[in-house]
Amino acid sequence: MVDIQPFVLVLVVAAIVAVATKYVRLPYTIALVLAGLAIGFTGLGSLGTLPTLTEDLVFYIFIPGLIFEAAIALDIRHLRENLWEIIALAFPGVVVSTLLVGLLVHYLVGMDLAAALLLGAMLSPTDPVSVVALFKEIGAPVRLRTVVEGEALFNDGTGVVTFLVVLLLLRTGQLQIDVAALEFGKEILGGLLVGGIAGYATFQLLKPIDDRFVETMFTIILAFGAFVVSGLLGVSGVIAVVVSGLIIGNYAASRAMSPTSRLAMMSFWEFMAFLLNSVLFVLIGFEVHEILVSELTPASLVPALAAIGLAVVAVLIARAAVVYGVTSLISRFRASTPRPWRHVLFWGGLHGSIPIALALALPRVGEPGAPAIFAQIVPGMGLTVRDAIVVLTFGVVLVSLTVRGLTIRPLMRRLGFFEIPQKRLEYERLTGELVSLEVASAELDAMHRSREVGTEVYLAAKKDYDERMAALNQQMESLVAGHGFLRDEQRSRVLRSGLMAQRSAIQSLRASGRLTDAAAENLLVDLDKRLVALDASPPKNGSKNDAT
């Protein structure tokens, strides 16, 4: 008989936390971690043994589901606009972060350099769930949200690949740069290929189907199937899931699904992400308590806490070097990243599920596949290298989610990001209602064309929709007329859209040979300057950080 009591207990805790955070200004995921810690310290976990957060559970259930949901919700147009920043942060940025954290931990903590590099790879991926939730709440600029989410999606993949490469080198005992580079390239390119093929194939399969349940089922098969197949082929499953999710969210959802099916699919994955995050972060909090209690003795507690503090410093230094270095470099060639955004990118690079999963994946001393170096003792900590890596990982994740997670809101307030004005909230509500009615009206037209409803019912419903949409349009026009900043924001969106369309046209002309590289580059530089000027000009009645 399957014991579901532990899972019910986790869901009860998550539900209580979800309700409590409506009244207490605390990010949901951070509140879940604190709840998990409380369960561990108070012994409530003994009421029903909580599920063990294993490597397989995290990698094959949580990670594919959460990454796929994030990918289908990410607008590929915004991704293209910020592609260079995202690529730089997620690919060379991860490698640089791994090297810096490894070197700093080696010198500050006294851990062997190779093992410290492994720790650096584990702590490179970011998990911005709570930060993105805050962005949505306060109306942070779309471009900033895109960079944060895009970096997290791709650096999860590169972080895991880097971890596997370093672990392979530890097992062989030889540092071969050519072998490492080849393995890294194979994992990344293979993941891109598998994700692209799987996503496109699913896109084609969805076209003739008009059943929201079957279509949603195909996306579930894709999310977890792409991950499993990538593992069998020895390539990055995370990258494969990201690519396939982008294809479904940006192409299949609009070209192969009806509005009803698209709504059902997006609603399912939104709830799935909420459920997975709820369970995952409660278990992370509980697992942090269990690991720290099981691995640390009273004699090793103080040295371990000191080492965790030094590891946190190392991670912050590496994060600062990557974020400020990449954004400064990109700003020389592309639209500049506003300085307040850089601070948010730095402090908001939280760590969560991926480092935990990688720590759980480390083989214990004496187990098959465990590098010989894992048995060595880390001076000053009194722990084996393997146990020290696990303790440092869990400690850094805990500090990241609590200290940085709880202080990101005050930081953003200090930097000038402000709460959404009531009139903007009202305008967004009216927009959402109008768009939903337009979709419903289009669905009604389709039902009438397919003879699902008769003409009398159709005309009555159509009249009702038209009257409601006309009333909403009138309310929106009155709201814009009475509040100039809404008109300014609309004008800014129009200008940005036009400039991006011009860039796309120039790039197409250059690709077709109708424009020389020199002429195209001059035009693109001019457009980029206008984009920078547009980003730099603060909207009226708002903060300098409140952009579209």
CSV table of C-alpha atoms in Angstrom, one decimal, residues 47-440:
chain,number,residue,atom,x,y,z
A,47,LEU,CA,4.0,13.0,12.5
A,48,GLY,CA,4.5,11.5,9.1
A,49,THR,CA,7.9,10.9,7.6
A,50,LEU,CA,8.3,13.5,4.9
A,51,PRO,CA,9.3,12.3,1.4
A,52,THR,CA,13.0,12.1,0.9
A,53,LEU,CA,14.4,14.7,-1.5
A,54,THR,CA,16.4,12.4,-3.7
A,55,GLU,CA,18.4,13.1,-6.9
A,56,ASP,CA,15.9,11.2,-9.1
A,57,LEU,CA,12.9,13.0,-7.6
A,58,VAL,CA,14.4,16.4,-8.2
A,59,PHE,CA,15.9,15.7,-11.6
A,60,TYR,CA,13.1,13.7,-13.2
A,61,ILE,CA,10.0,15.2,-11.6
A,62,PHE,CA,10.7,18.8,-10.3
A,63,ILE,CA,13.2,20.1,-12.8
A,64,PRO,CA,11.6,19.2,-16.1
A,65,GLY,CA,8.2,20.4,-14.9
A,66,LEU,CA,9.4,23.7,-13.6
A,67,ILE,CA,11.7,24.5,-16.5
A,68,PHE,CA,9.1,23.6,-19.1
A,69,GLU,CA,6.5,25.9,-17.5
A,70,ALA,CA,9.0,28.7,-17.4
A,71,ALA,CA,9.9,28.2,-21.0
A,72,ILE,CA,6.4,28.1,-22.4
A,73,ALA,CA,5.6,31.4,-20.6
A,74,LEU,CA,8.7,33.2,-21.9
A,75,ASP,CA,8.1,35.4,-24.9
A,76,ILE,CA,10.7,34.6,-27.5
A,77,ARG,CA,10.5,38.1,-28.9
A,78,HIS,CA,11.7,39.5,-25.6
A,79,LEU,CA,14.3,36.7,-25.5
A,80,ARG,CA,15.7,37.8,-28.9
A,81,GLU,CA,15.9,41.4,-27.8
A,82,ASN,CA,18.1,40.5,-24.8
A,83,LEU,CA,19.8,37.4,-26.3
A,84,TRP,CA,23.4,38.6,-26.0
A,85,GLU,CA,23.1,39.4,-22.3
A,86,ILE,CA,21.3,36.1,-21.6
A,87,ILE,CA,23.9,34.1,-23.5
A,88,ALA,CA,26.8,35.9,-21.9
A,89,LEU,CA,25.4,35.4,-18.4
A,90,ALA,CA,24.3,31.8,-18.9
A,91,PHE,CA,27.3,30.3,-20.8
A,92,PRO,CA,30.7,32.0,-20.3
A,93,GLY,CA,29.2,33.6,-17.1
A,94,VAL,CA,28.7,30.1,-15.6
A,95,VAL,CA,32.2,29.0,-16.5
A,96,VAL,CA,33.7,32.2,-15.0
A,97,SER,CA,31.6,31.9,-11.9
A,98,THR,CA,32.7,28.3,-11.5
A,99,LEU,CA,36.4,29.3,-11.7
A,100,LEU,CA,36.0,32.2,-9.4
A,101,VAL,CA,34.1,30.4,-6.7
A,102,GLY,CA,36.4,27.5,-6.9
A,103,LEU,CA,39.5,29.6,-6.5
A,104,LEU,CA,38.1,31.6,-3.7
A,105,VAL,CA,36.8,28.6,-1.8
A,106,HIS,CA,40.2,26.9,-2.3
A,107,TYR,CA,42.1,29.9,-0.7
A,108,LEU,CA,39.5,30.9,1.9
A,109,VAL,CA,38.3,27.5,3.1
A,110,GLY,CA,41.3,25.4,2.3
A,111,MET,CA,39.4,22.9,0.1
A,112,ASP,CA,41.3,21.1,-2.7
A,113,LEU,CA,41.1,23.2,-5.9
A,114,ALA,CA,39.5,20.5,-8.0
A,115,ALA,CA,36.8,19.8,-5.4
A,116,ALA,CA,36.3,23.6,-5.0
A,117,LEU,CA,35.7,23.9,-8.7
A,118,LEU,CA,33.0,21.2,-8.4
A,119,LEU,CA,31.4,23.2,-5.7
A,120,GLY,CA,31.6,26.3,-7.9
A,121,ALA,CA,29.8,24.5,-10.7
A,122,MET,CA,27.1,23.4,-8.4
A,123,LEU,CA,26.5,27.0,-7.1
A,124,SER,CA,26.4,28.7,-10.5
A,125,PRO,CA,22.8,28.0,-11.5
A,126,THR,CA,20.2,30.6,-10.3
A,127,ASP,CA,16.6,30.1,-9.3
A,128,PRO,CA,14.7,33.4,-9.4
A,129,VAL,CA,11.2,32.0,-8.6
A,130,SER,CA,10.6,34.4,-5.7
A,131,VAL,CA,12.3,37.3,-7.5
A,132,VAL,CA,10.2,36.9,-10.6
A,133,ALA,CA,7.1,36.7,-8.4
A,134,LEU,CA,8.1,40.1,-6.9
A,135,PHE,CA,8.8,41.5,-10.4
A,136,LYS,CA,5.2,40.7,-11.4
A,137,GLU,CA,3.8,42.1,-8.2
A,138,ILE,CA,5.5,45.5,-8.5
A,139,GLY,CA,5.4,45.7,-12.3
A,140,ALA,CA,9.1,45.5,-13.0
A,141,PRO,CA,10.2,46.2,-16.6
A,142,VAL,CA,9.6,43.3,-19.0
A,143,ARG,CA,13.2,43.5,-20.2
A,144,LEU,CA,14.6,43.0,-16.7
A,145,ARG,CA,12.3,40.1,-16.1
A,146,THR,CA,13.3,38.5,-19.4
A,147,VAL,CA,17.0,38.7,-18.6
A,148,VAL,CA,16.5,37.2,-15.2
A,149,GLU,CA,14.2,34.4,-16.4
A,150,GLY,CA,16.2,33.7,-19.5
A,151,GLU,CA,19.5,33.5,-17.7
A,152,ALA,CA,18.0,31.1,-15.1
A,153,LEU,CA,16.6,28.9,-17.8
A,154,PHE,CA,19.8,28.5,-19.7
A,155,ASN,CA,22.3,28.6,-16.8
A,156,ASP,CA,20.5,25.6,-15.2
A,157,GLY,CA,21.6,23.6,-18.2
A,158,THR,CA,25.1,25.0,-18.4
A,159,GLY,CA,25.6,24.6,-14.7
A,160,VAL,CA,24.6,21.0,-14.7
A,161,VAL,CA,26.8,20.3,-17.7
A,162,THR,CA,29.8,22.1,-16.1
A,163,PHE,CA,29.2,20.0,-12.9
A,164,LEU,CA,29.2,16.7,-14.9
A,165,VAL,CA,32.4,17.7,-16.7
A,166,VAL,CA,34.3,18.6,-13.5
A,167,LEU,CA,33.0,15.4,-11.8
A,168,LEU,CA,34.3,13.4,-14.8
A,169,LEU,CA,37.7,15.1,-14.5
A,170,LEU,CA,37.8,14.3,-10.8
A,171,ARG,CA,37.0,10.7,-11.5
A,172,THR,CA,39.8,10.4,-14.1
A,173,GLY,CA,42.2,12.4,-12.0
A,174,GLN,CA,43.4,14.3,-15.1
A,175,LEU,CA,42.6,17.9,-16.1
A,176,GLN,CA,42.3,17.7,-19.9
A,177,ILE,CA,41.0,21.0,-21.3
A,178,ASP,CA,40.3,19.5,-24.7
A,179,VAL,CA,38.2,16.6,-23.3
A,180,ALA,CA,36.3,19.0,-21.0
A,181,ALA,CA,35.5,21.4,-23.9
A,182,LEU,CA,34.4,18.6,-26.1
A,183,GLU,CA,32.1,17.1,-23.5
A,184,PHE,CA,30.7,20.6,-22.7
A,185,GLY,CA,30.0,21.3,-26.3
A,186,LYS,CA,28.4,17.9,-26.9
A,187,GLU,CA,26.0,18.3,-23.9
A,188,ILE,CA,24.9,21.8,-24.9
A,189,LEU,CA,24.6,21.3,-28.7
A,190,GLY,CA,23.0,17.8,-28.2
A,191,GLY,CA,20.4,19.3,-25.8
A,192,LEU,CA,19.6,22.0,-28.3
A,193,LEU,CA,19.2,19.5,-31.1
A,194,VAL,CA,17.0,17.0,-29.1
A,195,GLY,CA,14.9,19.9,-27.8
A,196,GLY,CA,14.5,21.4,-31.2
A,197,ILE,CA,13.5,18.1,-32.8
A,198,ALA,CA,11.1,17.0,-30.0
A,199,GLY,CA,9.5,20.5,-29.8
A,200,TYR,CA,9.0,20.7,-33.6
A,201,ALA,CA,7.6,17.1,-33.8
A,202,THR,CA,5.1,17.8,-31.1
A,203,PHE,CA,4.2,21.1,-32.8
A,204,GLN,CA,3.3,19.1,-35.9
A,205,LEU,CA,1.4,16.5,-34.0
A,206,LEU,CA,-0.8,19.1,-32.3
A,207,LYS,CA,-2.0,20.7,-35.6
A,208,PRO,CA,-4.7,18.1,-36.5
A,209,ILE,CA,-5.8,17.6,-32.9
A,210,ASP,CA,-8.6,19.7,-31.4
A,211,ASP,CA,-9.0,18.2,-27.9
A,212,ARG,CA,-7.6,20.3,-25.0
A,213,PHE,CA,-7.0,17.3,-22.8
A,214,VAL,CA,-5.1,15.3,-25.4
A,215,GLU,CA,-3.1,18.4,-26.4
A,216,THR,CA,-2.1,19.1,-22.8
A,217,MET,CA,-1.2,15.4,-22.4
A,218,PHE,CA,1.2,15.7,-25.4
A,219,THR,CA,3.0,18.7,-23.7
A,220,ILE,CA,3.4,16.6,-20.5
A,221,ILE,CA,5.0,13.8,-22.6
A,222,LEU,CA,7.2,16.3,-24.3
A,223,ALA,CA,8.4,17.9,-21.1
A,224,PHE,CA,9.4,14.7,-19.3
A,225,GLY,CA,10.2,12.7,-22.4
A,226,ALA,CA,12.7,15.2,-23.8
A,227,PHE,CA,14.5,15.1,-20.5
A,228,VAL,CA,14.6,11.3,-20.3
A,229,VAL,CA,15.7,10.8,-24.0
A,230,SER,CA,18.4,13.4,-23.5
A,231,GLY,CA,19.7,11.5,-20.5
A,232,LEU,CA,19.8,8.3,-22.6
A,233,LEU,CA,21.7,10.1,-25.3
A,234,GLY,CA,24.2,11.7,-22.9
A,235,VAL,CA,23.2,15.3,-23.7
A,236,SER,CA,21.7,18.1,-21.6
A,237,GLY,CA,18.1,17.3,-20.6
A,238,VAL,CA,17.7,20.8,-19.1
A,239,ILE,CA,18.6,22.5,-22.4
A,240,ALA,CA,16.3,20.1,-24.4
A,241,VAL,CA,13.4,21.0,-22.1
A,242,VAL,CA,14.1,24.7,-22.4
A,243,VAL,CA,14.1,24.6,-26.2
A,244,SER,CA,11.1,22.4,-26.6
A,245,GLY,CA,9.2,24.6,-24.1
A,246,LEU,CA,10.0,27.7,-26.1
A,247,ILE,CA,8.7,26.1,-29.3
A,248,ILE,CA,5.4,25.0,-27.7
A,249,GLY,CA,4.8,28.3,-25.9
A,250,ASN,CA,5.7,30.6,-28.8
A,251,TYR,CA,4.7,28.7,-31.9
A,252,ALA,CA,2.5,25.6,-31.2
A,253,ALA,CA,0.3,27.4,-28.7
A,254,SER,CA,-0.7,30.1,-31.2
A,255,ARG,CA,-0.6,28.1,-34.5
A,256,ALA,CA,-1.6,24.6,-33.5
A,257,MET,CA,-4.0,25.1,-30.6
A,258,SER,CA,-7.5,26.7,-30.4
A,259,PRO,CA,-7.9,29.4,-27.7
A,260,THR,CA,-9.7,26.9,-25.5
A,261,SER,CA,-6.8,24.4,-25.8
A,262,ARG,CA,-4.2,27.0,-25.2
A,263,LEU,CA,-6.0,28.3,-22.1
A,264,ALA,CA,-6.3,24.7,-20.8
A,265,MET,CA,-2.6,23.9,-21.4
A,266,MET,CA,-1.3,27.2,-19.9
A,267,SER,CA,-3.6,26.8,-16.9
A,268,PHE,CA,-2.5,23.3,-16.3
A,269,TRP,CA,1.2,24.1,-16.4
A,270,GLU,CA,0.7,27.2,-14.2
A,271,PHE,CA,-0.9,25.1,-11.6
A,272,MET,CA,1.8,22.3,-12.0
A,273,ALA,CA,4.6,24.9,-11.4
A,274,PHE,CA,2.7,26.1,-8.3
A,275,LEU,CA,2.3,22.6,-7.0
A,276,LEU,CA,5.9,21.5,-7.7
A,277,ASN,CA,7.4,24.7,-6.2
A,278,SER,CA,5.2,24.3,-3.1
A,279,VAL,CA,6.3,20.7,-2.5
A,280,LEU,CA,9.9,21.4,-3.5
A,281,PHE,CA,10.7,24.4,-1.3
A,282,VAL,CA,9.1,22.8,1.8
A,283,LEU,CA,11.3,19.7,1.3
A,284,ILE,CA,14.3,21.9,0.6
A,285,GLY,CA,13.8,23.6,4.0
A,286,PHE,CA,13.3,20.2,5.7
A,287,GLU,CA,16.3,18.7,3.9
A,288,VAL,CA,18.6,21.6,4.8
A,289,HIS,CA,17.8,20.9,8.5
A,290,GLU,CA,18.3,17.1,8.1
A,291,ILE,CA,21.7,17.5,6.2
A,292,LEU,CA,23.1,20.0,8.7
A,293,VAL,CA,22.0,17.9,11.6
A,294,SER,CA,23.3,14.6,10.2
A,295,GLU,CA,26.5,15.9,8.8
A,296,LEU,CA,27.6,18.2,11.6
A,297,THR,CA,28.8,17.4,15.1
A,298,PRO,CA,29.0,20.0,17.9
A,299,ALA,CA,32.8,20.1,17.3
A,300,SER,CA,32.4,20.8,13.6
A,301,LEU,CA,29.5,23.2,13.8
A,302,VAL,CA,31.4,26.4,14.3
A,303,PRO,CA,34.1,25.7,11.7
A,304,ALA,CA,31.3,24.7,9.3
A,305,LEU,CA,29.3,27.8,9.8
A,306,ALA,CA,32.5,29.9,9.3
A,307,ALA,CA,33.2,28.0,6.1
A,308,ILE,CA,29.6,28.6,4.9
A,309,GLY,CA,30.0,32.3,5.5
A,310,LEU,CA,33.3,32.3,3.5
A,311,ALA,CA,31.6,30.3,0.7
A,312,VAL,CA,28.7,32.9,0.6
A,313,VAL,CA,31.3,35.6,0.2
A,314,ALA,CA,32.9,33.7,-2.6
A,315,VAL,CA,29.6,33.2,-4.4
A,316,LEU,CA,28.7,36.9,-4.1
A,317,ILE,CA,32.1,38.1,-5.4
A,318,ALA,CA,31.8,35.7,-8.4
A,319,ARG,CA,28.2,36.8,-9.0
A,320,ALA,CA,29.2,40.5,-8.9
A,321,ALA,CA,32.2,39.9,-11.3
A,322,VAL,CA,30.0,38.1,-13.8
A,323,VAL,CA,27.0,40.5,-13.7
A,324,TYR,CA,28.8,43.8,-13.7
A,325,GLY,CA,31.4,42.5,-16.1
A,326,VAL,CA,29.0,41.1,-18.6
A,327,THR,CA,26.6,44.0,-18.5
A,328,SER,CA,29.4,46.5,-18.9
A,329,LEU,CA,30.8,44.6,-21.8
A,330,ILE,CA,27.5,44.2,-23.6
A,331,SER,CA,26.7,47.9,-23.1
A,332,ARG,CA,29.6,48.8,-25.4
A,333,PHE,CA,27.9,47.1,-28.3
A,334,ARG,CA,24.1,46.9,-27.4
A,335,ALA,CA,21.5,48.8,-25.6
A,336,SER,CA,22.8,49.7,-22.1
A,337,THR,CA,21.6,47.9,-19.0
A,338,PRO,CA,20.5,50.6,-16.5
A,339,ARG,CA,22.6,50.6,-13.4
A,340,PRO,CA,19.8,49.8,-10.9
A,341,TRP,CA,18.9,46.7,-13.0
A,342,ARG,CA,22.5,45.5,-12.7
A,343,HIS,CA,22.2,45.6,-8.9
A,344,VAL,CA,19.0,43.6,-9.0
A,345,LEU,CA,20.6,41.1,-11.4
A,346,PHE,CA,23.4,40.7,-8.9
A,347,TRP,CA,21.5,40.4,-5.7
A,348,GLY,CA,18.5,38.6,-7.2
A,349,GLY,CA,20.6,35.7,-8.5
A,350,LEU,CA,19.3,33.3,-5.8
A,351,HIS,CA,20.1,29.6,-5.6
A,352,GLY,CA,17.6,26.8,-5.2
A,353,SER,CA,16.7,23.4,-6.5
A,354,ILE,CA,19.5,22.7,-9.0
A,355,PRO,CA,22.4,23.0,-6.4
A,356,ILE,CA,20.3,20.9,-4.0
A,357,ALA,CA,19.8,18.2,-6.7
A,358,LEU,CA,23.5,18.2,-7.6
A,359,ALA,CA,24.5,17.9,-3.9
A,360,LEU,CA,22.2,14.9,-3.5
A,361,ALA,CA,23.7,13.4,-6.7
A,362,LEU,CA,27.2,13.2,-5.3
A,363,PRO,CA,28.2,9.6,-4.6
A,364,ARG,CA,29.2,8.8,-1.0
A,365,VAL,CA,32.8,7.8,-0.2
A,366,GLY,CA,33.3,4.2,-1.1
A,367,GLU,CA,30.3,4.1,-3.5
A,368,PRO,CA,30.9,3.3,-7.3
A,369,GLY,CA,31.8,6.5,-9.2
A,370,ALA,CA,33.0,8.4,-6.1
A,371,PRO,CA,36.3,10.2,-6.8
A,372,ALA,CA,39.2,9.3,-4.5
A,373,ILE,CA,39.5,12.9,-3.5
A,374,PHE,CA,36.1,12.7,-1.8
A,375,ALA,CA,37.6,10.7,1.1
A,376,GLN,CA,40.2,13.5,2.0
A,377,ILE,CA,39.5,15.7,5.1
A,378,VAL,CA,39.0,19.4,4.6
A,379,PRO,CA,41.4,21.2,7.0
A,380,GLY,CA,39.5,23.2,9.6
A,381,MET,CA,36.1,21.7,8.9
A,382,GLY,CA,36.7,18.2,10.1
A,383,LEU,CA,34.6,16.8,7.3
A,384,THR,CA,35.4,14.7,4.2
A,385,VAL,CA,35.5,16.6,0.9
A,386,ARG,CA,32.2,15.1,-0.2
A,387,ASP,CA,30.4,16.0,3.1
A,388,ALA,CA,32.0,19.4,3.1
A,389,ILE,CA,30.7,20.1,-0.4
A,390,VAL,CA,27.2,19.0,0.6
A,391,VAL,CA,27.2,21.1,3.8
A,392,LEU,CA,28.5,24.2,2.0
A,393,THR,CA,26.0,23.8,-0.8
A,394,PHE,CA,23.0,23.5,1.5
A,395,GLY,CA,24.3,26.4,3.7
A,396,VAL,CA,24.8,28.7,0.7
A,397,VAL,CA,21.3,27.9,-0.7
A,398,LEU,CA,19.7,28.6,2.7
A,399,VAL,CA,21.5,32.0,3.1
A,400,SER,CA,20.6,32.8,-0.5
A,401,LEU,CA,16.9,32.1,-0.2
A,402,THR,CA,16.5,33.7,3.2
A,403,VAL,CA,18.9,36.7,3.5
A,404,ARG,CA,19.0,37.7,-0.2
A,405,GLY,CA,15.4,36.6,-0.8
A,406,LEU,CA,14.1,38.7,2.0
A,407,THR,CA,16.1,41.8,1.2
A,408,ILE,CA,15.5,42.0,-2.5
A,409,ARG,CA,12.2,44.0,-2.0
A,410,PRO,CA,13.9,46.7,0.2
A,411,LEU,CA,16.7,46.9,-2.4
A,412,MET,CA,14.3,47.4,-5.3
A,413,ARG,CA,12.4,50.0,-3.3
A,414,ARG,CA,15.7,51.8,-2.5
A,415,LEU,CA,16.7,51.7,-6.2
A,416,GLY,CA,13.5,53.4,-7.3
A,417,PHE,CA,11.3,50.5,-8.4
A,418,PHE,CA,7.8,51.4,-7.2
A,419,GLU,CA,4.5,49.7,-6.6
A,420,ILE,CA,2.1,49.7,-9.6
A,421,PRO,CA,-0.1,52.8,-9.4
A,422,GLN,CA,-3.8,52.1,-8.9
A,423,LYS,CA,-4.7,53.6,-12.3
A,424,ARG,CA,-2.2,51.3,-14.1
A,425,LEU,CA,-3.7,48.3,-12.3
A,426,GLU,CA,-7.1,49.4,-13.4
A,427,TYR,CA,-5.9,49.8,-17.0
A,428,GLU,CA,-4.3,46.4,-17.0
A,429,ARG,CA,-7.5,44.8,-15.5
A,430,LEU,CA,-9.6,46.4,-18.3
A,431,THR,CA,-7.1,45.3,-20.9
A,432,GLY,CA,-7.1,41.7,-19.6
A,433,GLU,CA,-10.9,41.6,-19.6
A,434,LEU,CA,-11.1,43.1,-23.1
A,435,VAL,CA,-8.6,40.6,-24.6
A,436,SER,CA,-10.3,37.7,-22.9
A,437,LEU,CA,-13.7,38.8,-24.3
A,438,GLU,CA,-12.1,39.1,-27.8
A,439,VAL,CA,-10.8,35.5,-27.5
A,440,ALA,CA,-14.2,34.3,-26.3
